[in-house]
Amino acid sequence: MLLWVPTGKGVALLGLNLSLDGVPLHKAFDARLDRLINAIDTDGKQSFDWNQLFDYVDNNPAVFGTSPSQLGNQTKNLIRRYDRNGNRLVEPDELTRFIFREAATSKPFRLFGTDALTWPSRHASPIFVAIDKNNDSVIDDQEAFQAGQSILRKLDADNNQTITLSELTAFESVDERAWATSRSSRRGEVAMDLHTTSDWSDFAYSLGGMIDQPFWYGSKTIGDWIDTDHDRWISTNEAQAIDSQVPTVIISVDFSDTSKTSLEVWIAPHTGNQIRVHRTSPDLIWIESIEGQICVDLTQMNSGDSAMMTQPNESEVTSVETDSIWEFQIRGRAASHRDLLFAFLDQDRNHRLSTREIRHVGDQIKHLGNTVTPEDLPQSTVIQLVRGQPQQDEERFRLSPVSSVDIQQHPRWVTRSDLNGDGDLSESEFIGPIDVFRRLDQNGDAFLSIHEILSAEGSSATENVQEH
């Protein structure tokens, strides 16, 4: 499938392959529905009514989760709402709409987008505001020099010398209804999966206003690529032709309940080294190019379900089916990073500004120019995928700090010493003699990185530290 991802600096067209234990998602989804239908249709009549469905839902909470099974006195209203042809029988499309009614989609996958973060992520960045002391929307040399202190003074709520996105919440000016269904247009203004597009005429109309925007990973604009008759207008046929394009970047995800989720990125060979992939952890990667960076985050893929799932008693189960239907639906969100300056300064890409990164904020900002305005901030877009019951999606879709692949290799004594959990050891965190710290600090930046620690692991210096 193809993902259409508008950003503040053009449009990215990405391929996406989703599978469950090696089976394409749509096939696994259909097979799960077939098993469900067969389990409900106990008399083999190839059809069942709504009362049979409700009985099955009530008796199988492990399959449906907590919310759909709490039908209470809603049955008449539910029949009125979901029995669209009024024949009192449950048709396959009516079944999917009913069982996935909490998710705002009954498809195996849907990508939701919003433009509510585009302006505030750039022009109301809490990090930018904290540094810009005179509120002139420009970071000058003096403000850049004092940037680290300014950030900690205003934003470090827990006083641990690091900054997470949760600490910025109180300073953000983001529409609380940013992800309301009404904001997730299917007309091209925001991110969407093109394979579910049903009205290409509306999509074409939207593209008419985007005709001069650039496509990522190339030199063409939308008009150059799509407007084949060069009339400065996008027809329905021209718009629909996008769905047959071969993307430059393809993201492949295989979800598994028996092994680790696989997240890989294919990049077309003709791009050379223009597109790079940075892997922070097995479930978090960044696709970086001159146009900006795209974060693909699966770190919250299954969080929260164990607490929500109601496990049935053996006497209550009327079927051998116990795997949750929610494991067969993937929901995605794509939008601008909540704070573009935070994303730029987060050099190790782990959703946290470490003490080291904060200390070098001024140097990083100078890479953008002698003076920096919101328009100078590089574009950063986040794509998140989750599955499971949707009641906790708001929690799942929050960007939380993650441990990088390197940090997971920390010796035990380092983990105990890293009091603020940012992956580095400062002089104040180091538990050994200061002369040992300085011998280990190969680049003299007053921090011990995982690479410096691992390169010295087993030496007399680290053995001396472990004794402490």
Short mmCIF file of C-alpha atoms in Angstrom, two decimals:
data_model
loop_
_atom_site.label_atom_id
_atom_site.label_comp_id
_atom_site.label_asym_id
_atom_site.label_seq_id
_atom_site.Cartn_x
_atom_site.Cartn_y
_atom_site.Cartn_z
CA MET A 1 0.00 0.00 0.00
CA LEU A 2 1.02 3.63 -0.43
CA LEU A 3 1.09 6.31 2.27
CA TRP A 4 0.52 9.93 1.27
CA VAL A 5 2.27 12.08 3.89
CA PRO A 6 2.09 15.88 3.49
CA THR A 7 4.65 17.76 5.58
CA GLY A 8 5.53 21.37 6.18
CA LYS A 9 8.12 21.03 3.41
CA GLY A 10 6.39 19.01 0.70
CA VAL A 11 4.89 15.53 0.35
CA ALA A 12 6.45 12.13 1.06
CA LEU A 13 5.08 9.10 -0.77
CA LEU A 14 6.00 5.94 1.13
CA GLY A 15 5.34 2.27 0.54
CA LEU A 16 4.10 0.21 3.48
CA ASN A 17 3.99 -3.58 3.80
CA LEU A 18 2.24 -4.97 6.89
CA SER A 19 2.12 -8.62 7.89
CA LEU A 20 1.29 -10.78 10.91
CA ASP A 21 3.74 -13.65 11.42
CA GLY A 22 4.63 -13.49 7.74
CA VAL A 23 1.03 -13.40 6.47
CA PRO A 24 -0.07 -10.17 4.71
CA LEU A 25 -2.25 -8.18 7.11
CA HIS A 26 -5.36 -8.14 4.92
CA LYS A 27 -5.22 -11.94 4.52
CA ALA A 28 -4.72 -12.50 8.26
CA PHE A 29 -7.60 -10.09 8.94
CA ASP A 30 -9.96 -11.90 6.54
CA ALA A 31 -8.96 -15.32 7.91
CA ARG A 32 -9.68 -14.16 11.47
CA LEU A 33 -13.14 -12.92 10.44
CA ASP A 34 -13.85 -16.25 8.71
CA ARG A 35 -12.96 -18.11 11.91
CA LEU A 36 -15.17 -15.77 13.90
CA ILE A 37 -18.13 -16.26 11.56
CA ASN A 38 -17.72 -20.04 11.70
CA ALA A 39 -17.56 -19.95 15.49
CA ILE A 40 -20.80 -17.94 15.75
CA ASP A 41 -22.62 -19.92 13.05
CA THR A 42 -22.83 -23.09 15.15
CA ASP A 43 -25.78 -24.58 13.21
CA GLY A 44 -24.02 -24.30 9.86
CA LYS A 45 -26.76 -22.26 8.18
CA GLN A 46 -24.19 -19.84 6.71
CA SER A 47 -25.97 -16.99 8.49
CA PHE A 48 -26.79 -15.85 12.02
CA ASP A 49 -28.90 -13.14 13.59
CA TRP A 50 -27.95 -10.30 15.89
CA ASN A 51 -28.99 -12.12 19.07
CA GLN A 52 -26.59 -14.95 18.24
CA LEU A 53 -23.83 -12.39 17.74
CA PHE A 54 -24.59 -10.63 21.03
CA ASP A 55 -24.60 -13.93 22.92
CA TYR A 56 -21.23 -14.85 21.44
CA VAL A 57 -19.76 -11.43 22.30
CA ASP A 58 -20.97 -11.67 25.90
CA ASN A 59 -19.47 -15.12 26.33
CA ASN A 60 -16.09 -14.37 24.72
CA PRO A 61 -14.54 -11.27 26.29
CA ALA A 62 -11.03 -12.47 25.41
CA VAL A 63 -11.94 -12.20 21.74
CA PHE A 64 -13.62 -8.81 21.80
CA GLY A 65 -12.07 -7.06 24.81
CA THR A 66 -13.91 -5.09 27.43
CA SER A 67 -15.89 -2.45 25.57
CA PRO A 68 -17.80 -4.42 22.90
CA SER A 69 -18.79 -7.08 25.44
CA GLN A 70 -20.52 -4.53 27.68
CA LEU A 71 -23.64 -4.38 25.56
CA GLY A 72 -26.07 -3.88 28.42
CA ASN A 73 -29.38 -2.50 27.18
CA GLN A 74 -27.94 -1.19 23.93
CA THR A 75 -28.90 -4.17 21.76
CA LYS A 76 -31.93 -2.59 20.10
CA ASN A 77 -30.02 0.58 19.29
CA LEU A 78 -27.08 -1.42 18.00
CA ILE A 79 -29.30 -3.45 15.68
CA ARG A 80 -30.94 -0.27 14.43
CA ARG A 81 -27.52 1.27 13.75
CA TYR A 82 -25.60 -1.65 12.23
CA ASP A 83 -28.29 -3.77 10.52
CA ARG A 84 -28.15 -1.57 7.48
CA ASN A 85 -30.32 -3.68 5.19
CA GLY A 86 -32.84 -4.39 7.95
CA ASN A 87 -33.02 -8.15 7.40
CA ARG A 88 -32.18 -8.99 11.06
CA LEU A 89 -29.22 -11.08 9.89
CA VAL A 90 -25.56 -10.12 10.36
CA GLU A 91 -23.87 -9.58 7.01
CA PRO A 92 -20.03 -9.69 6.85
CA ASP A 93 -19.68 -5.91 6.35
CA GLU A 94 -22.14 -5.27 9.18
CA LEU A 95 -20.14 -7.60 11.43
CA THR A 96 -16.86 -5.76 10.86
CA ARG A 97 -18.47 -2.36 11.43
CA PHE A 98 -19.95 -3.60 14.70
CA ILE A 99 -16.96 -5.37 16.22
CA PHE A 100 -14.52 -2.57 15.30
CA ARG A 101 -16.92 0.26 16.12
CA GLU A 102 -14.58 1.71 18.78
CA ALA A 103 -11.75 2.19 16.30
CA ALA A 104 -13.25 4.68 13.80
CA THR A 105 -12.43 2.19 11.06
CA SER A 106 -13.45 -1.39 10.26
CA LYS A 107 -10.51 -1.99 7.92
CA PRO A 108 -7.37 -3.99 8.74
CA PHE A 109 -5.33 -0.77 8.47
CA ARG A 110 -5.94 2.92 8.37
CA LEU A 111 -3.58 5.87 8.62
CA PHE A 112 -4.99 8.96 10.28
CA GLY A 113 -3.45 12.37 9.65
CA THR A 114 -3.89 15.87 11.00
CA ASP A 115 -2.61 19.33 10.12
CA ALA A 116 -3.24 20.62 13.65
CA LEU A 117 0.44 20.21 14.59
CA THR A 118 1.97 21.78 11.48
CA TRP A 119 1.98 25.41 12.63
CA PRO A 120 2.55 25.06 16.41
CA SER A 121 5.38 22.54 15.99
CA ARG A 122 7.35 25.20 14.15
CA HIS A 123 6.04 28.56 15.39
CA ALA A 124 5.13 27.68 18.99
CA SER A 125 7.90 25.23 19.86
CA PRO A 126 8.33 25.29 23.68
CA ILE A 127 12.07 24.70 23.17
CA PHE A 128 12.31 27.66 20.79
CA VAL A 129 10.26 29.87 23.11
CA ALA A 130 12.45 28.96 26.09
CA ILE A 131 15.60 29.99 24.21
CA ASP A 132 14.10 33.11 22.58
CA LYS A 133 14.25 35.31 25.70
CA ASN A 134 13.28 38.57 24.00
CA ASN A 135 10.33 36.98 22.15
CA ASP A 136 11.33 38.34 18.75
CA SER A 137 10.99 34.94 17.02
CA VAL A 138 14.73 34.91 16.32
CA ILE A 139 17.44 33.02 18.19
CA ASP A 140 20.56 35.18 18.11
CA ASP A 141 24.15 34.40 19.11
CA GLN A 142 23.70 35.38 22.75
CA GLU A 143 20.50 33.35 23.11
CA ALA A 144 22.16 30.36 21.45
CA PHE A 145 25.11 30.62 23.87
CA GLN A 146 22.72 30.48 26.85
CA ALA A 147 20.30 28.02 25.25
CA GLY A 148 21.07 25.01 27.45
CA GLN A 149 20.57 26.93 30.67
CA SER A 150 17.40 28.55 29.32
CA ILE A 151 15.88 25.18 28.42
CA LEU A 152 16.60 23.61 31.80
CA ARG A 153 15.44 26.65 33.73
CA LYS A 154 12.05 26.79 32.04
CA LEU A 155 11.26 23.20 31.03
CA ASP A 156 13.07 20.72 33.30
CA ALA A 157 10.11 19.97 35.56
CA ASP A 158 11.73 17.04 37.39
CA ASN A 159 15.17 18.71 37.69
CA ASN A 160 17.07 15.73 36.28
CA GLN A 161 19.00 17.71 33.64
CA THR A 162 17.13 16.05 30.76
CA ILE A 163 14.01 17.02 28.81
CA THR A 164 11.25 14.70 27.57
CA LEU A 165 8.26 15.57 25.43
CA SER A 166 5.94 15.06 28.40
CA GLU A 167 7.64 18.02 30.11
CA LEU A 168 6.67 20.23 27.17
CA THR A 169 2.95 19.49 27.43
CA ALA A 170 2.19 22.38 29.76
CA PHE A 171 3.77 24.81 27.27
CA GLU A 172 2.22 23.49 24.04
CA SER A 173 -0.53 25.25 22.11
CA VAL A 174 -1.96 22.21 20.34
CA ASP A 175 -5.65 21.75 19.55
CA GLU A 176 -6.98 19.09 21.93
CA ARG A 177 -9.13 17.74 19.10
CA ALA A 178 -6.18 17.42 16.74
CA TRP A 179 -6.97 13.74 16.13
CA ALA A 180 -10.75 13.98 15.99
CA THR A 181 -12.12 11.98 13.06
CA SER A 182 -13.39 15.18 11.47
CA ARG A 183 -9.80 16.45 11.24
CA SER A 184 -8.54 13.36 9.41
CA SER A 185 -9.47 14.37 5.86
CA ARG A 186 -9.30 11.74 3.11
CA ARG A 187 -8.76 14.41 0.45
CA GLY A 188 -4.99 14.80 0.51
CA GLU A 189 -4.47 17.70 2.91
CA VAL A 190 -3.23 15.36 5.65
CA ALA A 191 -1.57 11.94 5.81
CA MET A 192 -3.61 9.01 4.54
CA ASP A 193 -3.31 5.51 3.09
CA LEU A 194 -4.18 5.74 -0.59
CA HIS A 195 -5.51 2.18 -0.92
CA THR A 196 -8.69 3.17 0.97
CA THR A 197 -9.34 6.26 -1.13
CA SER A 198 -12.81 6.10 -2.65
CA ASP A 199 -13.29 9.64 -3.96
CA TRP A 200 -10.39 10.58 -6.20
CA SER A 201 -12.19 13.67 -7.46
CA ASP A 202 -11.97 15.30 -4.01
CA PHE A 203 -8.33 14.23 -3.80
CA ALA A 204 -7.63 15.77 -7.21
CA TYR A 205 -9.29 19.03 -6.13
CA SER A 206 -7.00 19.24 -3.09
CA LEU A 207 -3.93 18.56 -5.21
CA GLY A 208 -4.78 21.58 -7.31
CA GLY A 209 -3.81 23.76 -4.36
CA MET A 210 -0.60 21.79 -3.77
CA ILE A 211 0.64 21.68 -7.34
CA ASP A 212 3.89 23.58 -6.65
CA GLN A 213 4.82 21.66 -3.52
CA PRO A 214 7.86 19.40 -3.87
CA PHE A 215 7.83 15.64 -3.64
CA TRP A 216 10.38 14.25 -1.23
CA TYR A 217 13.31 12.21 -2.56
CA GLY A 218 13.50 13.93 -5.92
CA SER A 219 13.56 17.26 -7.70
CA LYS A 220 9.99 17.20 -8.99
CA THR A 221 6.97 19.08 -7.72
CA ILE A 222 3.50 17.57 -7.53
CA GLY A 223 2.67 19.32 -10.80
CA ASP A 224 5.82 18.04 -12.53
CA TRP A 225 5.01 14.48 -11.56
CA ILE A 226 1.22 14.27 -11.79
CA ASP A 227 0.04 17.01 -14.16
CA THR A 228 0.80 15.01 -17.31
CA ASP A 229 -1.04 17.37 -19.67
CA HIS A 230 0.64 20.46 -18.11
CA ASP A 231 -2.60 22.39 -17.78
CA ARG A 232 -1.93 23.38 -14.14
CA TRP A 233 -4.94 21.37 -13.07
CA ILE A 234 -5.07 17.86 -11.60
CA SER A 235 -7.78 15.67 -13.09
CA THR A 236 -9.31 12.68 -11.34
CA ASN A 237 -7.41 10.28 -13.60
CA GLU A 238 -4.14 12.08 -12.95
CA ALA A 239 -4.70 11.92 -9.20
CA GLN A 240 -5.65 8.25 -9.28
CA ALA A 241 -2.44 7.44 -11.16
CA ILE A 242 -0.51 8.15 -7.96
CA ASP A 243 -1.75 4.86 -6.52
CA SER A 244 0.22 2.95 -9.16
CA GLN A 245 3.54 4.67 -8.50
CA VAL A 246 6.58 2.77 -7.18
CA PRO A 247 7.78 4.58 -4.06
CA THR A 248 11.42 5.42 -3.39
CA VAL A 249 11.13 4.26 0.23
CA ILE A 250 9.21 1.18 1.41
CA ILE A 251 8.64 0.39 5.10
CA SER A 252 8.01 -3.27 5.96
CA VAL A 253 6.66 -4.37 9.32
CA ASP A 254 5.99 -7.94 10.41
CA PHE A 255 4.13 -8.12 13.71
CA SER A 256 4.49 -11.28 15.74
CA ASP A 257 3.12 -12.67 18.98
CA THR A 258 5.83 -15.32 19.13
CA SER A 259 8.95 -13.30 18.31
CA LYS A 260 10.09 -9.69 18.01
CA THR A 261 8.40 -7.35 15.57
CA SER A 262 10.47 -6.85 12.42
CA LEU A 263 10.83 -3.28 11.13
CA GLU A 264 12.84 -2.77 7.94
CA VAL A 265 13.23 -0.05 5.32
CA TRP A 266 13.98 -0.52 1.61
CA ILE A 267 15.47 2.43 -0.28
CA ALA A 268 15.62 2.55 -4.06
CA PRO A 269 19.24 2.04 -5.24
CA HIS A 270 19.20 5.08 -7.50
CA THR A 271 19.14 7.41 -4.48
CA GLY A 272 22.72 6.51 -3.54
CA ASN A 273 23.45 7.83 -0.07
CA GLN A 274 20.90 10.64 -0.24
CA ILE A 275 18.57 8.75 2.12
CA ARG A 276 19.86 7.24 5.36
CA VAL A 277 18.23 5.09 8.01
CA HIS A 278 19.06 5.59 11.69
CA ARG A 279 17.86 2.79 13.96
CA THR A 280 17.42 3.91 17.58
CA SER A 281 15.92 0.61 18.70
CA PRO A 282 14.32 -2.44 17.03
CA ASP A 283 10.96 -0.61 17.07
CA LEU A 284 12.12 2.93 16.27
CA ILE A 285 13.81 4.13 13.09
CA TRP A 286 14.43 7.48 11.42
CA ILE A 287 14.55 7.96 7.64
CA GLU A 288 16.78 10.97 7.03
CA SER A 289 17.32 13.02 3.88
CA ILE A 290 17.90 16.58 2.76
CA GLU A 291 14.11 17.13 2.81
CA GLY A 292 13.88 16.27 6.52
CA GLN A 293 13.41 13.19 8.65
CA ILE A 294 10.58 10.71 9.11
CA CYS A 295 10.30 8.80 12.37
CA VAL A 296 8.63 5.37 12.26
CA ASP A 297 7.69 4.45 15.82
CA LEU A 298 6.28 1.07 16.89
CA THR A 299 7.42 1.30 20.52
CA GLN A 300 3.89 1.40 21.92
CA MET A 301 2.55 -1.30 19.61
CA ASN A 302 0.96 -3.50 22.30
CA SER A 303 1.14 -1.38 25.46
CA GLY A 304 -1.84 -1.37 27.78
CA ASP A 305 -3.77 -4.39 26.50
CA SER A 306 -2.84 -6.77 29.30
CA ALA A 307 -4.45 -4.48 31.84
CA MET A 308 -7.56 -3.96 29.72
CA MET A 309 -8.24 -7.51 28.63
CA THR A 310 -10.85 -9.39 30.61
CA GLN A 311 -9.89 -13.06 30.70
CA PRO A 312 -12.92 -15.40 30.60
CA ASN A 313 -13.64 -18.29 32.92
CA GLU A 314 -13.57 -21.70 31.23
CA SER A 315 -17.29 -22.13 31.85
CA GLU A 316 -18.01 -18.89 29.98
CA VAL A 317 -16.17 -19.74 26.78
CA THR A 318 -18.37 -21.14 24.03
CA SER A 319 -15.63 -21.34 21.39
CA VAL A 320 -12.01 -22.32 21.02
CA GLU A 321 -11.36 -18.87 19.57
CA THR A 322 -9.50 -16.81 22.18
CA ASP A 323 -7.17 -14.56 20.15
CA SER A 324 -8.35 -10.97 20.27
CA ILE A 325 -9.76 -9.45 17.12
CA TRP A 326 -7.79 -6.31 17.96
CA GLU A 327 -4.51 -8.06 17.21
CA PHE A 328 -5.56 -8.17 13.54
CA GLN A 329 -6.11 -4.44 13.06
CA ILE A 330 -3.34 -1.83 12.81
CA ARG A 331 -4.02 1.87 13.31
CA GLY A 332 -1.58 4.58 12.36
CA ARG A 333 -1.08 8.28 12.88
CA ALA A 334 1.16 10.58 10.86
CA ALA A 335 1.81 14.26 11.43
CA SER A 336 4.50 16.78 12.17
CA HIS A 337 6.66 16.13 15.22
CA ARG A 338 5.16 18.05 18.14
CA ASP A 339 8.28 20.23 18.49
CA LEU A 340 10.57 20.58 15.48
CA LEU A 341 13.43 22.13 17.45
CA PHE A 342 13.27 19.29 19.99
CA ALA A 343 13.47 16.78 17.10
CA PHE A 344 16.49 18.58 15.62
CA LEU A 345 18.37 18.69 18.93
CA ASP A 346 17.60 15.05 19.76
CA GLN A 347 20.75 13.79 18.05
CA ASP A 348 20.49 10.18 19.24
CA ARG A 349 16.82 10.08 18.17
CA ASN A 350 15.46 8.57 21.39
CA HIS A 351 12.67 11.09 22.22
CA ARG A 352 14.74 12.62 25.04
CA LEU A 353 17.19 15.52 25.24
CA SER A 354 20.07 14.18 27.30
CA THR A 355 22.31 16.27 29.55
CA ARG A 356 25.00 16.06 26.87
CA GLU A 357 22.63 17.21 24.12
CA ILE A 358 21.36 20.10 26.23
CA ARG A 359 24.90 21.23 27.01
CA HIS A 360 25.66 21.40 23.27
CA VAL A 361 22.36 22.99 22.18
CA GLY A 362 24.09 26.25 21.25
CA ASP A 363 26.54 24.52 18.92
CA GLN A 364 23.73 22.57 17.24
CA ILE A 365 21.64 25.69 16.68
CA LYS A 366 24.57 27.44 15.02
CA HIS A 367 24.52 24.73 12.35
CA LEU A 368 21.23 26.29 11.21
CA GLY A 369 22.75 29.78 10.84
CA ASN A 370 23.98 32.81 12.75
CA THR A 371 20.39 33.67 13.55
CA VAL A 372 17.56 31.13 13.52
CA THR A 373 13.84 31.67 12.90
CA PRO A 374 11.05 29.08 13.08
CA GLU A 375 11.17 28.75 9.29
CA ASP A 376 14.77 27.55 9.53
CA LEU A 377 13.85 24.46 11.58
CA PRO A 378 14.28 21.20 9.64
CA GLN A 379 11.10 19.22 8.96
CA SER A 380 10.44 16.17 11.12
CA THR A 381 7.40 13.92 10.64
CA VAL A 382 6.29 11.07 12.90
CA ILE A 383 4.48 7.92 11.77
CA GLN A 384 3.25 5.70 14.60
CA LEU A 385 1.59 2.30 14.32
CA VAL A 386 -0.31 0.57 17.12
CA ARG A 387 -2.62 -2.39 17.56
CA GLY A 388 -4.83 -3.62 20.39
CA GLN A 389 -8.01 -2.23 21.89
CA PRO A 390 -8.44 1.44 20.95
CA GLN A 391 -9.51 2.75 24.36
CA GLN A 392 -5.87 3.49 25.22
CA ASP A 393 -4.80 4.84 21.86
CA GLU A 394 -4.20 8.34 23.21
CA GLU A 395 -1.65 6.87 25.61
CA ARG A 396 -0.14 4.61 22.95
CA PHE A 397 0.36 7.46 20.51
CA ARG A 398 2.44 9.55 22.92
CA LEU A 399 6.14 9.71 22.13
CA SER A 400 8.01 8.33 25.14
CA PRO A 401 11.78 8.06 25.67
CA VAL A 402 13.26 4.76 24.50
CA SER A 403 16.50 2.96 25.21
CA SER A 404 18.71 2.85 22.16
CA VAL A 405 20.28 -0.33 20.84
CA ASP A 406 23.62 0.86 22.25
CA ILE A 407 22.28 1.69 25.70
CA GLN A 408 20.83 -1.81 26.02
CA GLN A 409 24.45 -3.03 26.02
CA HIS A 410 25.32 -1.04 29.15
CA PRO A 411 27.21 -2.94 31.85
CA ARG A 412 25.21 -3.23 35.06
CA TRP A 413 27.36 -0.74 36.96
CA VAL A 414 26.68 1.89 34.28
CA THR A 415 22.92 1.36 34.47
CA ARG A 416 23.02 1.83 38.24
CA SER A 417 25.10 5.00 37.92
CA ASP A 418 23.04 6.66 35.15
CA LEU A 419 20.64 8.37 37.55
CA ASN A 420 18.70 10.38 34.95
CA GLY A 421 18.58 7.51 32.45
CA ASP A 422 19.86 9.50 29.47
CA GLY A 423 22.45 6.92 28.43
CA ASP A 424 25.53 8.98 29.34
CA LEU A 425 27.49 9.26 32.58
CA SER A 426 28.36 12.75 33.72
CA GLU A 427 31.12 13.50 36.23
CA SER A 428 28.55 13.84 39.02
CA GLU A 429 27.01 10.44 38.20
CA PHE A 430 30.32 8.59 37.94
CA ILE A 431 30.94 6.49 41.05
CA GLY A 432 34.71 6.11 40.71
CA PRO A 433 37.71 8.43 41.10
CA ILE A 434 37.67 11.52 38.89
CA ASP A 435 41.04 10.64 37.35
CA VAL A 436 39.55 7.34 36.17
CA PHE A 437 36.60 9.23 34.61
CA ARG A 438 38.98 11.47 32.70
CA ARG A 439 40.97 8.50 31.40
CA LEU A 440 37.76 6.91 30.12
CA ASP A 441 36.49 10.18 28.60
CA GLN A 442 38.35 9.79 25.32
CA ASN A 443 36.97 12.92 23.61
CA GLY A 444 37.16 15.11 26.71
CA ASP A 445 33.53 16.28 26.58
CA ALA A 446 32.89 15.58 30.29
CA PHE A 447 30.55 12.68 29.51
CA LEU A 448 31.10 8.95 29.14
CA SER A 449 29.23 7.54 26.15
CA ILE A 450 28.37 3.88 25.76
CA HIS A 451 31.10 3.59 23.12
CA GLU A 452 33.74 4.96 25.47
CA ILE A 453 32.56 2.65 28.24
CA LEU A 454 32.44 -0.48 26.10
CA SER A 455 35.86 0.21 24.55
CA ALA A 456 37.34 0.34 28.05
CA GLU A 457 35.26 -2.48 29.55
CA GLY A 458 37.50 -5.09 31.15
CA SER A 459 40.39 -2.68 31.59
CA SER A 460 41.91 -1.90 34.97
CA ALA A 461 40.09 1.44 34.94
CA THR A 462 36.58 -0.05 34.73
CA GLU A 463 37.51 -2.79 37.19
CA ASN A 464 38.46 -0.04 39.63
CA VAL A 465 35.06 1.59 39.10
CA GLN A 466 33.13 -1.64 39.65
CA GLU A 467 34.88 -2.08 42.99
CA HIS A 468 33.21 1.16 44.12
#
